[in-house]
PDB file of C-alpha atoms in Angstrom:
ATOM      1  CA  MET A   1     -90.175 -72.120  23.762  1.00 44.00           C
ATOM      2  CA  ASP A   2     -89.304 -76.345  24.573  1.00 47.00           C
ATOM      3  CA  GLU A   3     -90.804 -78.055  27.145  1.00 48.00           C
ATOM      4  CA  ASP A   4     -88.387 -76.825  29.742  1.00 53.00           C
ATOM      5  CA  ARG A   5     -87.855 -73.695  29.266  1.00 64.00           C
ATOM      6  CA  GLN A   6     -90.395 -71.194  31.545  1.00 85.00           C
ATOM      7  CA  VAL A   7     -90.498 -67.140  31.538  1.00 93.00           C
ATOM      8  CA  HIS A   8     -90.090 -65.885  35.518  1.00 95.00           C
ATOM      9  CA  ARG A   9     -91.199 -62.475  35.283  1.00 95.00           C
ATOM     10  CA  VAL A  10     -90.550 -60.505  39.087  1.00 96.00           C
ATOM     11  CA  ARG A  11     -92.265 -56.697  38.577  1.00 96.00           C
ATOM     12  CA  PRO A  12     -94.558 -54.901  39.499  1.00 96.00           C
ATOM     13  CA  TYR A  13     -98.396 -54.854  37.832  1.00 94.00           C
ATOM     14  CA  TYR A  14     -99.756 -51.595  37.984  1.00 92.00           C
ATOM     15  CA  TRP A  15    -102.549 -52.163  36.305  1.00 88.00           C
ATOM     16  CA  GLY A  16    -103.512 -55.248  38.346  1.00 92.00           C
ATOM     17  CA  ALA A  17    -104.129 -57.429  36.391  1.00 93.00           C
ATOM     18  CA  ILE A  18    -102.040 -60.302  34.042  1.00 95.00           C
ATOM     19  CA  TYR A  19    -103.205 -59.988  29.954  1.00 94.00           C
ATOM     20  CA  LEU A  20    -103.332 -62.729  28.020  1.00 94.00           C
ATOM     21  CA  MET A  21    -104.376 -63.072  24.158  1.00 93.00           C
ATOM     22  CA  ASP A  22    -102.703 -63.900  20.995  1.00 94.00           C
ATOM     23  CA  THR A  23    -100.100 -61.418  19.658  1.00 92.00           C
ATOM     24  CA  ALA A  24    -101.976 -61.569  16.704  1.00 90.00           C
ATOM     25  CA  CYS A  25    -105.440 -61.039  17.826  1.00 85.00           C
ATOM     26  CA  GLN A  26    -108.141 -58.586  16.048  1.00 78.00           C
ATOM     27  CA  GLU A  27    -110.456 -58.758  19.367  1.00 73.00           C
ATOM     28  CA  THR A  28    -111.906 -56.080  21.038  1.00 72.00           C
ATOM     29  CA  PHE A  29    -110.659 -56.312  24.762  1.00 71.00           C
ATOM     30  CA  ASP A  30    -114.237 -58.096  25.062  1.00 69.00           C
ATOM     31  CA  ILE A  31    -113.081 -58.613  29.431  1.00 75.00           C
ATOM     32  CA  GLY A  32    -116.149 -57.966  32.055  1.00 71.00           C
ATOM     33  CA  PHE A  33    -114.436 -57.942  35.971  1.00 67.00           C
ATOM     34  CA  ASP A  34    -117.495 -59.334  37.446  1.00 69.00           C
ATOM     35  CA  GLY A  35    -117.528 -61.858  39.390  1.00 69.00           C
ATOM     36  CA  ASP A  36    -115.323 -63.257  42.084  1.00 77.00           C
ATOM     37  CA  GLY A  37    -112.131 -65.001  41.135  1.00 84.00           C
ATOM     38  CA  PRO A  38    -108.440 -64.590  39.767  1.00 93.00           C
ATOM     39  CA  VAL A  39    -109.269 -65.625  36.314  1.00 93.00           C
ATOM     40  CA  HIS A  40    -111.743 -63.756  33.848  1.00 91.00           C
ATOM     41  CA  ALA A  41    -111.816 -64.948  30.585  1.00 88.00           C
ATOM     42  CA  THR A  42    -113.674 -65.415  27.167  1.00 84.00           C
ATOM     43  CA  ALA A  43    -111.865 -67.342  23.544  1.00 80.00           C
ATOM     44  CA  SER A  44    -109.126 -64.971  23.054  1.00 84.00           C
ATOM     45  CA  HIS A  45    -108.572 -63.261  25.788  1.00 89.00           C
ATOM     46  CA  ALA A  46    -108.111 -63.712  29.847  1.00 92.00           C
ATOM     47  CA  ALA A  47    -106.649 -61.920  32.811  1.00 93.00           C
ATOM     48  CA  ILE A  48    -105.620 -62.437  36.230  1.00 95.00           C
ATOM     49  CA  MET A  49    -106.071 -60.099  39.248  1.00 94.00           C
ATOM     50  CA  VAL A  50    -102.472 -58.920  40.840  1.00 95.00           C
ATOM     51  CA  THR A  51    -101.146 -57.135  43.728  1.00 94.00           C
ATOM     52  CA  HIS A  52    -101.414 -53.573  42.214  1.00 93.00           C
ATOM     53  CA  ALA A  53     -98.875 -52.249  42.935  1.00 92.00           C
ATOM     54  CA  GLY A  54    -100.792 -48.554  43.681  1.00 90.00           C
ATOM     55  CA  THR A  55    -102.754 -49.609  46.445  1.00 91.00           C
ATOM     56  CA  VAL A  56     -99.122 -51.127  48.778  1.00 92.00           C
ATOM     57  CA  ASP A  57     -96.057 -49.698  49.360  1.00 93.00           C
ATOM     58  CA  GLU A  58     -93.348 -49.930  46.997  1.00 91.00           C
ATOM     59  CA  ASP A  59     -91.944 -53.074  48.660  1.00 91.00           C
ATOM     60  CA  GLU A  60     -94.451 -55.043  48.338  1.00 92.00           C
ATOM     61  CA  ALA A  61     -95.672 -54.245  44.837  1.00 94.00           C
ATOM     62  CA  ASP A  62     -94.025 -57.412  43.489  1.00 96.00           C
ATOM     63  CA  VAL A  63     -95.757 -60.066  42.002  1.00 97.00           C
ATOM     64  CA  THR A  64     -93.749 -63.229  39.736  1.00 97.00           C
ATOM     65  CA  LEU A  65     -94.665 -64.961  37.191  1.00 97.00           C
ATOM     66  CA  LEU A  66     -93.630 -68.299  36.380  1.00 97.00           C
ATOM     67  CA  VAL A  67     -95.131 -69.304  32.491  1.00 97.00           C
ATOM     68  CA  ARG A  68     -94.015 -73.067  31.241  1.00 95.00           C
ATOM     69  CA  VAL A  69     -95.529 -75.072  28.714  1.00 95.00           C
ATOM     70  CA  ALA A  70     -95.433 -78.693  29.546  1.00 94.00           C
ATOM     71  CA  PRO A  71     -97.095 -81.427  26.811  1.00 94.00           C
ATOM     72  CA  ALA A  72    -100.704 -82.483  28.821  1.00 94.00           C
ATOM     73  CA  ARG A  73    -102.324 -81.336  31.323  1.00 94.00           C
ATOM     74  CA  VAL A  74    -100.528 -81.100  34.560  1.00 95.00           C
ATOM     75  CA  ALA A  75    -102.887 -82.178  38.458  1.00 95.00           C
ATOM     76  CA  GLY A  76    -102.596 -79.490  40.830  1.00 94.00           C
ATOM     77  CA  MET A  77    -104.295 -76.358  39.177  1.00 96.00           C
ATOM     78  CA  PRO A  78    -107.235 -75.288  39.861  1.00 96.00           C
ATOM     79  CA  HIS A  79    -108.094 -71.970  37.148  1.00 95.00           C
ATOM     80  CA  GLU A  80    -107.903 -73.617  33.277  1.00 95.00           C
ATOM     81  CA  VAL A  81    -108.478 -71.828  30.629  1.00 93.00           C
ATOM     82  CA  ALA A  82    -109.640 -72.926  27.345  1.00 92.00           C
ATOM     83  CA  PHE A  83    -107.775 -70.124  24.702  1.00 86.00           C
ATOM     84  CA  ASP A  84    -107.687 -70.191  20.463  1.00 89.00           C
ATOM     85  CA  VAL A  85    -103.663 -69.388  19.519  1.00 93.00           C
ATOM     86  CA  PRO A  86    -103.967 -68.994  15.904  1.00 93.00           C
ATOM     87  CA  SER A  87    -100.746 -67.422  15.580  1.00 94.00           C
ATOM     88  CA  GLY A  88     -98.551 -69.608  18.277  1.00 94.00           C
ATOM     89  CA  LEU A  89     -97.478 -66.554  19.841  1.00 95.00           C
ATOM     90  CA  LEU A  90     -98.872 -65.693  23.035  1.00 95.00           C
ATOM     91  CA  HIS A  91     -98.650 -62.010  24.885  1.00 94.00           C
ATOM     92  CA  VAL A  92     -98.703 -62.744  28.665  1.00 95.00           C
ATOM     93  CA  GLY A  93     -98.240 -59.268  29.918  1.00 93.00           C
ATOM     94  CA  ASP A  94     -99.918 -56.104  30.769  1.00 92.00           C
ATOM     95  CA  ALA A  95     -99.270 -52.133  29.084  1.00 88.00           C
ATOM     96  CA  ASP A  96     -96.249 -51.754  30.976  1.00 91.00           C
ATOM     97  CA  GLY A  97     -94.858 -54.484  29.983  1.00 92.00           C
ATOM     98  CA  SER A  98     -95.243 -58.021  27.747  1.00 93.00           C
ATOM     99  CA  ASP A  99     -93.614 -61.695  26.611  1.00 94.00           C
ATOM    100  CA  ASP A 100     -94.615 -63.716  23.406  1.00 94.00           C
ATOM    101  CA  ILE A 101     -94.307 -66.704  24.058  1.00 94.00           C
ATOM    102  CA  PRO A 102     -94.104 -68.816  21.637  1.00 94.00           C
ATOM    103  CA  LEU A 103     -96.729 -71.531  21.595  1.00 93.00           C
ATOM    104  CA  ASP A 104     -96.032 -75.194  19.309  1.00 92.00           C
ATOM    105  CA  PRO A 105     -97.796 -75.927  17.404  1.00 92.00           C
ATOM    106  CA  PRO A 106    -100.593 -73.781  16.802  1.00 94.00           C
ATOM    107  CA  GLY A 107    -104.034 -73.487  17.565  1.00 92.00           C
ATOM    108  CA  ARG A 108    -106.323 -74.313  20.806  1.00 93.00           C
ATOM    109  CA  TRP A 109    -104.232 -74.417  23.825  1.00 94.00           C
ATOM    110  CA  LEU A 110    -105.455 -74.785  27.945  1.00 96.00           C
ATOM    111  CA  LEU A 111    -104.268 -72.270  29.966  1.00 96.00           C
ATOM    112  CA  GLN A 112    -103.558 -74.090  33.563  1.00 97.00           C
ATOM    113  CA  ILE A 113    -103.664 -70.780  36.854  1.00 97.00           C
ATOM    114  CA  ALA A 114    -102.332 -70.717  40.143  1.00 98.00           C
ATOM    115  CA  VAL A 115    -102.463 -67.058  42.598  1.00 97.00           C
ATOM    116  CA  ASP A 116    -101.423 -67.236  45.878  1.00 97.00           C
ATOM    117  CA  ASN A 117    -103.469 -65.435  47.248  1.00 94.00           C
ATOM    118  CA  PRO A 118    -107.350 -64.935  45.627  1.00 91.00           C
ATOM    119  CA  ARG A 119    -107.379 -61.820  45.535  1.00 86.00           C
ATOM    120  CA  GLU A 120    -104.229 -59.792  45.628  1.00 88.00           C
ATOM    121  CA  ALA A 121    -102.111 -62.124  43.815  1.00 95.00           C
ATOM    122  CA  ARG A 122     -98.005 -62.661  44.115  1.00 97.00           C
ATOM    123  CA  HIS A 123     -97.949 -65.736  42.939  1.00 98.00           C
ATOM    124  CA  VAL A 124     -99.316 -66.606  39.983  1.00 98.00           C
ATOM    125  CA  GLU A 125     -98.240 -69.853  37.419  1.00 98.00           C
ATOM    126  CA  ILE A 126     -99.051 -70.593  34.124  1.00 97.00           C
ATOM    127  CA  VAL A 127     -98.746 -73.853  32.917  1.00 97.00           C
ATOM    128  CA  ALA A 128     -99.972 -73.970  28.653  1.00 96.00           C
ATOM    129  CA  SER A 129    -100.771 -77.351  26.964  1.00 95.00           C
ATOM    130  CA  PRO A 130    -101.732 -77.899  23.788  1.00 95.00           C
ATOM    131  CA  LEU A 131    -105.669 -79.021  23.581  1.00 92.00           C
ATOM    132  CA  ARG A 132    -105.618 -79.191  19.119  1.00 73.00           C
ATOM    133  CA  PRO A 133    -103.400 -77.450  15.853  1.00 64.00           C
ATOM    134  CA  ALA A 134    -105.737 -74.828  15.069  1.00 60.00           C
ATOM    135  CA  ALA A 135    -107.098 -75.243  11.851  1.00 63.00           C
ATOM    136  CA  PRO A 136    -105.739 -75.111   7.946  1.00 64.00           C
ATOM    137  CA  THR A 137    -106.734 -71.509   5.688  1.00 58.00           C
ATOM    138  CA  MET A 138    -107.507 -71.471   2.186  1.00 58.00           C
TER     139      MET A 138
END
């Protein structure tokens, strides 16, 4: 994804979360949803808690998601996750729909996340910036 391109989606999330992982991730989903806060993460998965479409009226179920790539860390984003994306494709979505976002170079990326409401987010912004490229494989 070029730095000036963005992914913008508006839709309900019937699973109550937006999930992120490398598209080639072979790890079992390993997030425990214990604790407060809208962002839960491990080295291979992340989840952002959003309005659960099954618990609100249909006209209140949409969540706005904006994902963009930046050349470096940006200011003003309250949540950060260092995340491995060795394939160079970040999978963002849930079981009902997703996007595979190209990140160049493959490797370790910083995902910065802002939500409008930590308990029932309706607006989510994710900024991805590179931390370091993936190590060469033999």
